Coordinates of C-alpha atoms in Angstrom, one line a residue:
Chain A
X125 CA 224.2 80.1 36.8
X126 CA 226.3 78.1 39.3
X127 CA 227.3 75.3 37.0
X128 CA 228.2 77.6 34.1
X129 CA 231.5 77.0 32.4
X130 CA 231.5 80.4 30.7
X131 CA 229.7 83.5 31.8
X132 CA 230.0 86.8 29.9
X133 CA 228.2 89.9 31.1
X134 CA 228.4 93.1 29.1
X135 CA 231.6 92.4 27.3
X136 CA 232.9 95.4 25.3
X137 CA 236.0 95.7 23.1
X138 CA 236.6 98.5 20.6
X139 CA 239.2 98.9 18.0
X140 CA 239.3 102.7 17.3
X141 CA 235.8 103.6 16.3
X142 CA 234.7 100.1 15.6
X143 CA 233.0 98.1 18.4
X144 CA 234.0 94.5 18.0
X145 CA 232.1 93.5 21.1
X146 CA 229.2 95.7 22.1
X147 CA 227.7 94.6 25.4
X148 CA 227.8 90.9 24.7
X149 CA 226.1 88.5 27.2
X150 CA 226.6 84.7 27.1
X151 CA 226.2 81.7 29.4
X152 CA 227.4 78.3 28.6
X153 CA 226.5 75.3 30.8
X154 CA 229.2 72.8 31.8
X155 CA 229.6 69.8 29.6
X156 CA 227.7 71.3 26.6
X157 CA 228.7 72.4 23.1
X158 CA 227.7 76.0 22.5
X159 CA 227.7 77.3 19.0
X160 CA 228.4 81.0 18.3
X161 CA 227.0 81.7 14.9
X162 CA 227.6 84.9 12.9
X163 CA 228.9 86.4 9.7
X164 CA 232.5 87.7 9.2
X165 CA 233.1 90.7 11.4
X166 CA 230.3 89.9 13.9
X167 CA 232.8 89.7 16.8
X168 CA 233.2 85.9 17.0
X169 CA 237.0 85.8 16.9
X170 CA 237.3 88.8 19.3
X171 CA 235.0 86.9 21.7
X172 CA 237.2 83.8 21.6
X173 CA 240.4 85.9 22.0
X174 CA 238.9 87.6 25.1
X175 CA 237.7 84.3 26.6
X176 CA 241.1 82.6 26.0
X177 CA 243.0 85.6 27.7
X178 CA 244.7 86.7 24.5
X179 CA 242.8 90.0 24.4
X180 CA 241.9 92.3 27.3
X181 CA 238.3 93.4 27.2
X182 CA 237.5 97.1 27.6
X183 CA 234.6 96.3 29.9
X184 CA 232.5 93.5 31.2
X185 CA 232.6 90.6 33.7
X186 CA 233.9 87.5 32.1
X187 CA 234.5 84.2 33.8
X188 CA 235.8 81.0 32.3
X189 CA 236.0 77.7 34.3
X190 CA 235.3 79.6 37.5
X191 CA 238.0 82.3 37.0
X192 CA 238.1 85.9 35.8
X193 CA 239.8 86.2 32.5
X194 CA 241.5 89.5 33.3
X195 CA 242.4 89.2 37.0
X196 CA 243.0 85.4 37.1
X197 CA 244.3 84.9 33.5
X198 CA 246.9 82.3 34.7
X199 CA 244.2 80.2 36.4
X200 CA 242.1 80.4 33.3
X201 CA 245.0 79.3 31.1
X202 CA 245.5 76.2 33.2
X203 CA 242.0 75.1 32.3
X204 CA 241.4 75.9 28.7
X205 CA 242.4 74.7 25.3
X206 CA 242.4 76.9 22.2
X207 CA 242.0 76.0 18.5
X208 CA 242.4 79.3 16.7
X209 CA 241.4 80.2 13.1
X210 CA 244.9 79.5 11.8
X211 CA 247.0 76.5 12.8
X212 CA 249.1 77.5 15.8
X213 CA 251.9 75.1 15.4
X214 CA 255.7 75.2 14.7
X215 CA 255.7 74.3 11.0
X216 CA 259.3 73.2 10.9
X217 CA 259.0 70.6 13.7
X218 CA 257.2 67.3 13.5
X219 CA 253.9 66.4 15.0
X220 CA 255.4 64.6 18.0
X221 CA 257.9 67.5 18.6
X222 CA 255.1 70.0 18.6
X223 CA 253.0 68.0 21.1
X224 CA 256.0 67.4 23.3
X225 CA 256.9 71.1 23.2
X226 CA 253.4 72.1 24.3
X227 CA 253.3 69.4 26.9
X228 CA 256.6 70.7 28.5
X229 CA 255.2 74.2 28.5
X230 CA 252.2 72.8 30.4
X231 CA 254.8 71.5 32.9
X232 CA 254.0 67.9 32.4
X233 CA 257.7 67.0 32.7
X234 CA 259.7 65.3 29.9
X235 CA 258.4 61.7 30.4
X236 CA 254.7 62.6 30.7
X237 CA 254.9 65.1 27.9
X238 CA 256.3 62.3 25.6
X239 CA 253.7 59.8 26.7
X240 CA 250.9 62.3 26.2
X241 CA 252.2 63.2 22.7
X242 CA 252.1 59.5 21.7
X243 CA 248.6 59.1 23.1
X244 CA 247.3 62.1 21.2
X245 CA 249.0 61.2 18.0
X246 CA 247.4 57.8 18.2
X247 CA 244.0 59.2 19.0
X248 CA 244.0 61.6 16.2
X249 CA 245.3 59.2 13.6
X250 CA 248.7 60.8 13.3
X251 CA 250.8 58.1 14.8
X252 CA 252.3 57.2 11.4
X253 CA 253.6 60.7 10.6
X254 CA 257.0 60.1 12.1
X255 CA 259.5 62.9 11.7
X256 CA 257.6 64.6 8.9
X257 CA 257.5 68.4 9.3
X258 CA 254.1 69.9 9.9
X259 CA 254.7 72.1 6.8
X260 CA 254.2 69.0 4.7
X261 CA 250.9 68.0 6.3
X262 CA 247.6 68.2 4.5
X263 CA 245.0 70.7 5.8
X264 CA 243.0 68.1 7.6
X265 CA 246.1 66.6 9.3
X266 CA 247.3 70.0 10.4
X267 CA 243.9 70.8 11.9
X268 CA 243.8 67.5 13.8
X269 CA 247.3 68.1 15.2
X270 CA 246.3 71.6 16.1
X271 CA 243.2 70.1 17.9
X272 CA 245.5 67.6 19.7
X273 CA 247.7 70.4 20.8
X274 CA 244.8 72.2 22.4
X275 CA 243.9 69.0 24.3
X276 CA 247.2 68.3 26.0
X277 CA 245.9 68.7 29.5
X278 CA 242.3 67.6 28.9
X279 CA 241.0 71.2 29.4
X280 CA 237.7 71.9 31.1
X281 CA 236.8 74.4 28.4
X282 CA 237.8 74.2 24.8
X283 CA 237.5 77.1 22.3
X284 CA 237.2 76.2 18.7
X285 CA 237.3 79.3 16.4
X286 CA 235.9 78.4 13.0
X287 CA 237.6 74.9 13.2
X288 CA 236.7 73.8 9.7
X289 CA 237.1 77.0 7.7
X290 CA 239.2 76.3 4.6
X291 CA 239.0 72.5 5.0
X292 CA 237.6 70.2 2.3
X293 CA 234.5 68.1 3.1
X294 CA 236.7 65.2 4.2
X295 CA 238.8 67.3 6.5
X296 CA 235.6 68.8 7.9
X297 CA 234.2 65.4 8.7
X298 CA 237.4 64.5 10.4
X299 CA 237.3 67.5 12.7
X300 CA 233.6 67.0 13.4
X301 CA 234.1 63.4 14.5
X302 CA 237.0 64.5 16.8
X303 CA 234.8 67.2 18.4
X304 CA 231.9 64.7 18.9
X305 CA 234.2 62.3 20.7
X306 CA 235.4 65.0 23.0
X307 CA 232.0 66.0 24.2
X308 CA 231.4 62.6 25.6
X309 CA 234.4 63.1 27.9
X310 CA 232.7 66.1 29.7
X311 CA 234.6 69.0 28.1
X312 CA 232.7 72.2 27.6
X313 CA 233.1 73.4 24.0
X314 CA 232.5 76.9 22.6
X315 CA 232.5 76.7 18.9
X316 CA 232.3 79.7 16.5
X317 CA 231.3 79.1 12.9
X318 CA 229.9 80.7 9.8
X319 CA 228.4 77.4 8.8
X320 CA 224.9 76.9 10.0
X321 CA 225.1 73.3 9.3
X322 CA 228.1 73.0 11.6
X323 CA 226.3 74.6 14.5
X324 CA 223.2 72.5 13.8
X325 CA 225.4 69.3 13.7
X326 CA 227.6 69.9 16.8
X327 CA 226.0 72.4 19.1
X328 CA 223.5 71.8 22.0
X329 CA 222.7 75.5 22.1
X330 CA 223.4 78.3 19.6
X331 CA 224.0 82.0 20.1
X332 CA 223.5 84.1 17.0
X333 CA 225.9 87.0 17.1
X334 CA 225.8 90.2 15.0
X335 CA 227.6 93.5 15.4
X336 CA 229.2 92.4 18.7
X337 CA 226.1 91.3 20.5
X338 CA 224.0 88.2 20.9
X339 CA 220.7 88.7 18.9
X340 CA 219.2 85.3 19.6
X341 CA 219.9 82.3 21.8
X342 CA 218.5 78.8 22.0
X343 CA 218.6 75.3 20.7
X344 CA 218.5 74.8 16.9
X345 CA 214.9 73.8 17.1
X346 CA 213.9 76.8 19.3
X347 CA 215.6 79.2 16.9
X348 CA 213.8 77.5 13.9
X349 CA 210.5 77.7 15.7
X350 CA 211.1 81.4 16.5
X351 CA 211.3 82.2 12.8
X352 CA 207.7 81.2 12.3
X353 CA 207.7 77.4 12.3
X354 CA 206.9 75.6 9.1
X355 CA 207.3 76.7 5.5
X356 CA 205.9 75.8 2.2
X357 CA 208.0 75.5 -0.9
X358 CA 206.5 75.6 -4.4
X359 CA 208.6 74.9 -7.5
X360 CA 206.9 76.0 -10.7
X361 CA 207.5 74.4 -14.1
X362 CA 207.6 77.7 -15.9
X363 CA 209.6 80.6 -14.5
X364 CA 207.5 83.2 -16.4
X365 CA 204.6 82.4 -14.1
X366 CA 206.4 83.3 -10.9
X367 CA 204.9 86.8 -10.6
X368 CA 201.4 85.5 -11.4
X369 CA 201.8 82.9 -8.7
X370 CA 203.0 85.4 -6.1
X371 CA 200.0 87.7 -6.7
X372 CA 197.6 84.8 -6.6
X373 CA 198.7 82.5 -3.7
X374 CA 197.0 82.9 -0.3
X375 CA 200.3 83.4 1.5
X376 CA 202.2 86.3 3.1
X377 CA 206.0 86.8 3.3
X378 CA 206.7 85.0 0.1
X379 CA 210.4 84.9 -1.0
X380 CA 211.3 84.1 -4.6
X381 CA 214.3 82.2 -6.0
X382 CA 213.9 82.8 -9.7
X383 CA 216.9 80.5 -10.7
X384 CA 215.2 77.5 -9.0
X385 CA 211.7 78.7 -10.0
X386 CA 211.0 78.5 -6.2
X387 CA 208.5 80.3 -4.0
X388 CA 208.8 79.9 -0.3
X389 CA 206.6 81.2 2.5
X390 CA 205.9 80.6 6.2
X391 CA 202.7 78.8 7.1
X392 CA 200.8 78.4 10.4
X393 CA 198.2 75.6 9.6
X394 CA 200.2 73.1 7.5
X395 CA 197.4 71.1 5.8
X396 CA 195.1 74.1 5.2
X397 CA 198.0 76.0 3.5
X398 CA 198.9 73.0 1.4
X399 CA 195.4 72.4 0.0
X400 CA 194.8 76.1 -0.5
X401 CA 198.0 76.4 -2.6
X402 CA 197.3 73.4 -4.7
X403 CA 193.8 74.6 -5.3
X404 CA 194.8 78.1 -6.2
X405 CA 197.5 76.9 -8.7
X406 CA 195.0 74.5 -10.3
X407 CA 192.4 77.2 -10.8
X408 CA 194.8 79.5 -12.4
X409 CA 196.3 76.8 -14.6
X410 CA 199.8 77.2 -13.3
X411 CA 201.7 74.0 -13.3
X412 CA 203.8 73.0 -10.3
X413 CA 206.7 70.6 -10.3
X414 CA 206.8 70.2 -6.6
X415 CA 204.9 71.4 -3.5
X416 CA 206.4 70.6 -0.1
X417 CA 206.1 71.5 3.6
X418 CA 209.2 71.7 5.7
X419 CA 210.9 73.2 8.8
X420 CA 213.0 76.3 8.2
X421 CA 216.7 75.9 7.7
X422 CA 219.1 77.7 10.0
X423 CA 220.1 79.9 7.1
X424 CA 216.6 81.3 7.1
X425 CA 216.7 81.7 10.8
X426 CA 219.9 83.6 10.5
X427 CA 218.7 85.9 7.8
X428 CA 215.5 86.5 9.6
X429 CA 217.3 87.4 12.8
X430 CA 219.9 89.7 11.2
X431 CA 217.1 91.5 9.3
X432 CA 218.5 90.5 5.9
X433 CA 215.3 88.7 4.9
X434 CA 213.5 92.0 4.6
X435 CA 216.1 93.2 2.2
X436 CA 215.7 90.0 0.3
X437 CA 212.0 90.4 0.0
X438 CA 212.3 94.0 -1.2
X439 CA 214.7 92.8 -3.9
X440 CA 212.4 90.0 -4.9
Chain B
X136 CA 254.5 81.5 37.8
X137 CA 258.1 82.6 38.2
X138 CA 258.9 79.0 39.3
X139 CA 258.5 78.1 35.6
X140 CA 260.4 81.0 34.2
X141 CA 263.7 79.1 33.9
X142 CA 262.3 75.8 32.7
X143 CA 260.0 77.5 30.2
X144 CA 262.8 79.6 28.8
X145 CA 264.9 76.5 28.5
X146 CA 262.1 74.7 26.7
X147 CA 261.7 77.6 24.3
X148 CA 265.5 77.6 23.7
X149 CA 265.3 73.9 23.0
X150 CA 262.6 74.5 20.5
X151 CA 265.0 76.7 18.5
X152 CA 267.7 74.1 18.7
X153 CA 265.3 71.4 17.5
X154 CA 264.6 73.7 14.5
X155 CA 268.3 73.9 13.7
X156 CA 268.4 70.1 13.8
X157 CA 265.5 70.0 11.3
X158 CA 267.1 72.6 9.0
X159 CA 270.8 72.0 9.1
X160 CA 271.2 73.6 5.6
X161 CA 269.6 76.8 6.7
X162 CA 271.9 76.9 9.7
X163 CA 274.9 76.2 7.5
X164 CA 274.0 78.9 5.0
X165 CA 273.7 81.4 7.9
X166 CA 277.2 80.5 9.0
X167 CA 278.8 80.5 5.5
X168 CA 277.3 83.8 4.4
X169 CA 279.6 86.0 6.6
X170 CA 282.6 83.9 5.4
X171 CA 281.6 84.6 1.8
X172 CA 281.4 88.4 2.6
X173 CA 284.8 88.2 4.3
X174 CA 286.4 86.4 1.3
X175 CA 284.7 88.8 -1.2
X176 CA 285.9 91.9 0.6
X177 CA 289.3 90.5 1.5
X178 CA 290.2 89.2 -2.0
X179 CA 287.8 90.3 -4.7
X180 CA 286.5 93.8 -4.1
X181 CA 289.9 95.1 -3.0
X182 CA 288.7 97.6 -0.4
X183 CA 290.7 99.1 2.4
X184 CA 290.8 102.7 1.3
X185 CA 292.8 104.6 3.8
X186 CA 293.9 101.6 5.7
X187 CA 297.5 101.5 6.8
X188 CA 299.2 98.1 7.4
X189 CA 297.7 94.7 6.6
X190 CA 294.1 95.0 5.3
X191 CA 293.2 91.6 6.8
X192 CA 293.9 92.9 10.3
X193 CA 291.6 95.8 9.6
X194 CA 288.9 93.9 7.8
X195 CA 288.3 90.8 10.0
X196 CA 287.3 92.8 13.2
X197 CA 285.0 94.9 10.9
X198 CA 283.4 91.7 9.5
X199 CA 282.9 90.3 13.0
X200 CA 281.0 93.5 14.0
X201 CA 279.1 93.7 10.7
X202 CA 277.9 90.1 11.1
X203 CA 276.5 91.0 14.6
X204 CA 274.6 93.9 13.0
X205 CA 273.1 91.7 10.3
X206 CA 271.9 89.4 13.0
X207 CA 269.1 91.8 13.5
X208 CA 267.4 90.6 10.4
X209 CA 267.5 86.9 11.5
X210 CA 265.9 87.8 14.8
X211 CA 263.2 89.9 13.1
X212 CA 262.4 87.2 10.6
X213 CA 262.0 84.5 13.2
X214 CA 259.7 86.6 15.4
X215 CA 257.5 87.8 12.6
X216 CA 257.1 84.2 11.4
X217 CA 255.9 83.1 14.8
X218 CA 253.5 86.0 14.9
X219 CA 252.2 85.2 11.4
X220 CA 251.8 81.5 12.1
X221 CA 249.7 82.1 15.2
X222 CA 251.9 79.9 17.3
X223 CA 252.6 82.9 19.6
X224 CA 248.9 82.9 20.3
X225 CA 249.1 79.3 21.5
X226 CA 252.0 80.1 23.8
X227 CA 250.2 83.1 25.2
X228 CA 247.0 81.1 25.9
X229 CA 249.1 78.5 27.9
X230 CA 250.0 78.6 31.6
X231 CA 253.7 79.4 30.9
X232 CA 256.0 82.1 32.0
X233 CA 255.2 85.2 29.8
X234 CA 258.7 86.2 29.0
X235 CA 259.9 82.7 28.0
X236 CA 259.0 83.2 24.3
X237 CA 261.4 86.2 24.1
X238 CA 264.1 84.7 26.4
X239 CA 264.1 81.5 24.2
X240 CA 264.5 83.6 21.1
X241 CA 267.4 85.6 22.6
X242 CA 269.2 82.5 23.9
X243 CA 269.0 80.8 20.6
X244 CA 270.1 83.8 18.6
X245 CA 273.0 84.5 20.9
X246 CA 274.1 80.9 20.6
X247 CA 274.0 81.2 16.9
X248 CA 276.0 84.4 17.0
X249 CA 278.7 82.7 19.1
X250 CA 278.9 80.0 16.4
X251 CA 279.1 82.6 13.7
X252 CA 281.9 84.4 15.4
X253 CA 283.9 81.2 16.0
X254 CA 283.5 80.2 12.3
X255 CA 284.7 83.6 11.1
X256 CA 287.7 83.6 13.4
X257 CA 288.6 80.0 12.4
X258 CA 288.4 81.0 8.7
X259 CA 290.5 84.0 9.4
X260 CA 293.1 81.9 11.2
X261 CA 293.1 79.4 8.3
X262 CA 294.0 82.4 6.0
X263 CA 296.9 83.2 8.2
X264 CA 295.4 86.0 10.3
X265 CA 296.6 86.1 13.9
X266 CA 294.9 88.5 16.3
X267 CA 297.3 90.2 18.7
X268 CA 296.7 90.8 22.4
X269 CA 296.4 87.2 23.6
X270 CA 293.5 85.2 25.0
X271 CA 292.2 87.9 27.4
X272 CA 292.0 90.4 24.5
X273 CA 290.2 87.7 22.4
X274 CA 287.6 87.1 25.1
X275 CA 287.1 90.8 25.7
X276 CA 286.6 91.3 21.9
X277 CA 284.0 88.5 21.8
X278 CA 282.3 90.0 24.8
X279 CA 282.0 93.4 23.1
X280 CA 280.8 91.8 19.9
X281 CA 278.1 89.8 21.7
X282 CA 277.0 92.8 23.7
X283 CA 276.5 94.7 20.4
X284 CA 274.6 91.6 19.0
X285 CA 272.4 91.6 22.1
X286 CA 271.4 95.2 21.5
X287 CA 270.7 94.4 17.8
X288 CA 268.6 91.4 19.0
X289 CA 266.2 93.5 21.0
X290 CA 266.0 96.1 18.3
X291 CA 265.0 93.2 16.0
X292 CA 262.4 91.9 18.4
X293 CA 260.9 95.3 18.8
X294 CA 260.8 96.0 15.0
X295 CA 259.2 92.5 14.5
X296 CA 256.5 93.3 17.0
X297 CA 255.9 96.7 15.4
X298 CA 255.8 95.3 11.9
X299 CA 253.9 92.2 12.8
X300 CA 254.1 90.7 9.3
X301 CA 257.0 88.9 7.5
X302 CA 256.5 91.1 4.4
X303 CA 257.7 94.1 6.2
X304 CA 261.1 92.5 7.1
X305 CA 262.2 93.4 3.6
X306 CA 261.7 97.1 4.4
X307 CA 264.0 96.7 7.4
X308 CA 266.6 94.8 5.3
X309 CA 266.8 97.7 2.9
X310 CA 267.7 99.9 5.9
X311 CA 270.0 97.5 7.7
X312 CA 272.4 97.1 4.8
X313 CA 273.2 100.8 4.3
X314 CA 273.6 101.2 8.1
X315 CA 275.9 98.2 8.0
X316 CA 278.0 99.5 5.2
X317 CA 278.0 103.1 6.5
X318 CA 280.5 102.1 9.0
X319 CA 284.3 101.6 9.1
X320 CA 284.0 97.9 8.6
X321 CA 285.7 98.1 5.2
X322 CA 287.3 101.5 5.0
X323 CA 288.4 104.3 7.2
X324 CA 286.1 107.3 7.7
X325 CA 289.0 109.5 6.7
X326 CA 288.9 108.2 3.2
X327 CA 285.2 109.3 2.8
X328 CA 283.7 112.8 2.1
X329 CA 283.4 114.9 5.3
X330 CA 279.7 114.5 6.3
X331 CA 279.8 110.8 5.4
X332 CA 282.9 110.2 7.5
X333 CA 281.2 111.9 10.5
X334 CA 278.1 109.7 10.2
X335 CA 280.4 106.6 9.9
X336 CA 282.3 107.6 13.0
X337 CA 279.1 107.9 15.0
X338 CA 277.8 104.5 13.9
X339 CA 277.8 102.2 16.9
X340 CA 279.0 99.4 14.6
X341 CA 282.2 101.5 13.9
X342 CA 282.9 101.9 17.6
X343 CA 282.6 98.1 18.2
X344 CA 284.8 97.3 15.2
X345 CA 287.4 99.8 16.3
X346 CA 287.3 98.6 19.9
X347 CA 287.9 95.0 18.6
X348 CA 290.8 96.3 16.4
X349 CA 292.3 98.0 19.4
X350 CA 292.1 94.9 21.5
X351 CA 293.7 92.9 18.7
X352 CA 296.5 95.4 18.5
X353 CA 295.7 96.9 15.1
X354 CA 297.7 100.1 14.6
X355 CA 295.7 103.3 14.6
X356 CA 292.7 101.9 16.5
X357 CA 292.4 104.1 19.6
X358 CA 291.5 102.7 23.0
X359 CA 288.8 105.3 23.5
X360 CA 286.4 103.3 21.3
X361 CA 286.3 100.5 23.9
X362 CA 284.3 102.7 26.2
X363 CA 281.9 103.7 23.3
X364 CA 281.6 100.0 22.4
X365 CA 280.2 99.5 25.9
X366 CA 278.0 102.5 26.1
X367 CA 276.3 102.4 22.7
X368 CA 274.8 98.9 23.1
X369 CA 273.8 99.6 26.6
X370 CA 272.1 102.8 25.5
X371 CA 270.3 101.0 22.7
X372 CA 269.3 98.3 25.1
X373 CA 268.0 100.9 27.6
X374 CA 265.7 102.1 24.9
X375 CA 264.7 99.0 22.9
X376 CA 264.5 96.3 25.7
X377 CA 261.6 98.1 27.5
X378 CA 260.0 99.0 24.3
X379 CA 260.0 95.4 23.0
X380 CA 258.8 94.0 26.4
X381 CA 256.0 96.6 26.4
X382 CA 255.1 95.8 22.8
X383 CA 254.9 92.1 23.6
X384 CA 252.6 92.7 26.6
X385 CA 250.5 94.9 24.3
X386 CA 249.7 92.0 22.0
X387 CA 246.7 91.6 24.4
X388 CA 245.3 95.0 23.5

């Protein structure tokens, strides 16, 4: 793809016997937000470290912003910003001192580094922090400063590695708003996350990663559709009747959540399934509290793709 | 890239100076601690077994050298903290000269060591101690001490990169102290059991201390140690400088 900001072909990285990246392929179009979704240990952080030149891949052809991450690491570094999993700041210095330091290391020169620091502090709502050391910041403030530090030179490509892990809901909303405002400016963003909601909220396209490779790729809607489209949820009044209902209902692939007295199954024809379920329950005298049709959640998509839903069904 | 090597190194040095400014107490404690050791050993513990002549003349050069050895800990703590905080990852993902992180660290640590030496010498002078040999000898002694500190600095960087985590610094502290005290900083090797005395004589710290004593005209300090005080740090640097640089480059593995 000519206008790709990131292309990864057959990336491999092993640590001893463990393959952190196992032939991973990925393409991210310029000016889009791409979500990389996966559980702990799927290889998300390794991927970000390879893309941001921190880690040398064992194999694969990897280009970021038009340059090879191994042979042209310096050219890549000129064009990227990185927000790692842990705040990469000097904890003893203040917010402005940190941004000035990183500005100077980007060779902006003293005056422009200072001006840029002011600008970013203002933009991320940190202008009032004065000389306070980063050590004394709240989690959300620290993350915003960290994000500001990764934007010193308005990078072409920005990597966000689990940007909201460990933040409270308010801190998470702060970071999400900042990311949304960036996208408008034309930056390409690659975002890793364990939170499906985060990928759904922020990303144009999503790659689902498991065991070091991409197992599915598409928009949130495409991924949801791939899991079988709509679902029907039935909540029973009486948990004792769950087994009877499973045996009776004209549905396949039913999952059971006993705590919530909930049955759930994929459907093809929405209206037919709805009336068939209501009829069957009525005839058997099983009382339902709620019957609803809905689109699958990304959680279900994810479990479906990683094969964990079969395990769930067996357990149920 | 190399165009930026100097400016980036200076920026990284300034980062350390800014940290001093933010934490003046920590800097002061670092400067006062050797003074406390000097006063303790000079006046409280009553060491100086086997020392002929004024114990102060023997002790102060020993303390100067010992303080340089203990600097290893400070270097190691600072590097492991940067590694732990992830800030080194940010530096490495930026278009800056690769070595500037380590050069900045060395420059700041050497500057702190100069300050420490000057404070110790000033306190010694206030107590009535006068080094012999004149200004040239004083400069030569400072040079040997800082050369020794420079070797300790790169051992510290290497150990920090190997350990990777601040928790492991304690393990090194447990080792640095015995090595520091298994020297002739406080007492002559002749006053110790045979095997211990031999180990103490081999300790690079002992050579630097004796060389400084020789330059200051302390009786019994032979001139031959000046050569060893050159060779030992250079040999240590020849081993640990390339090891540390390689370890740093291998952070990308």
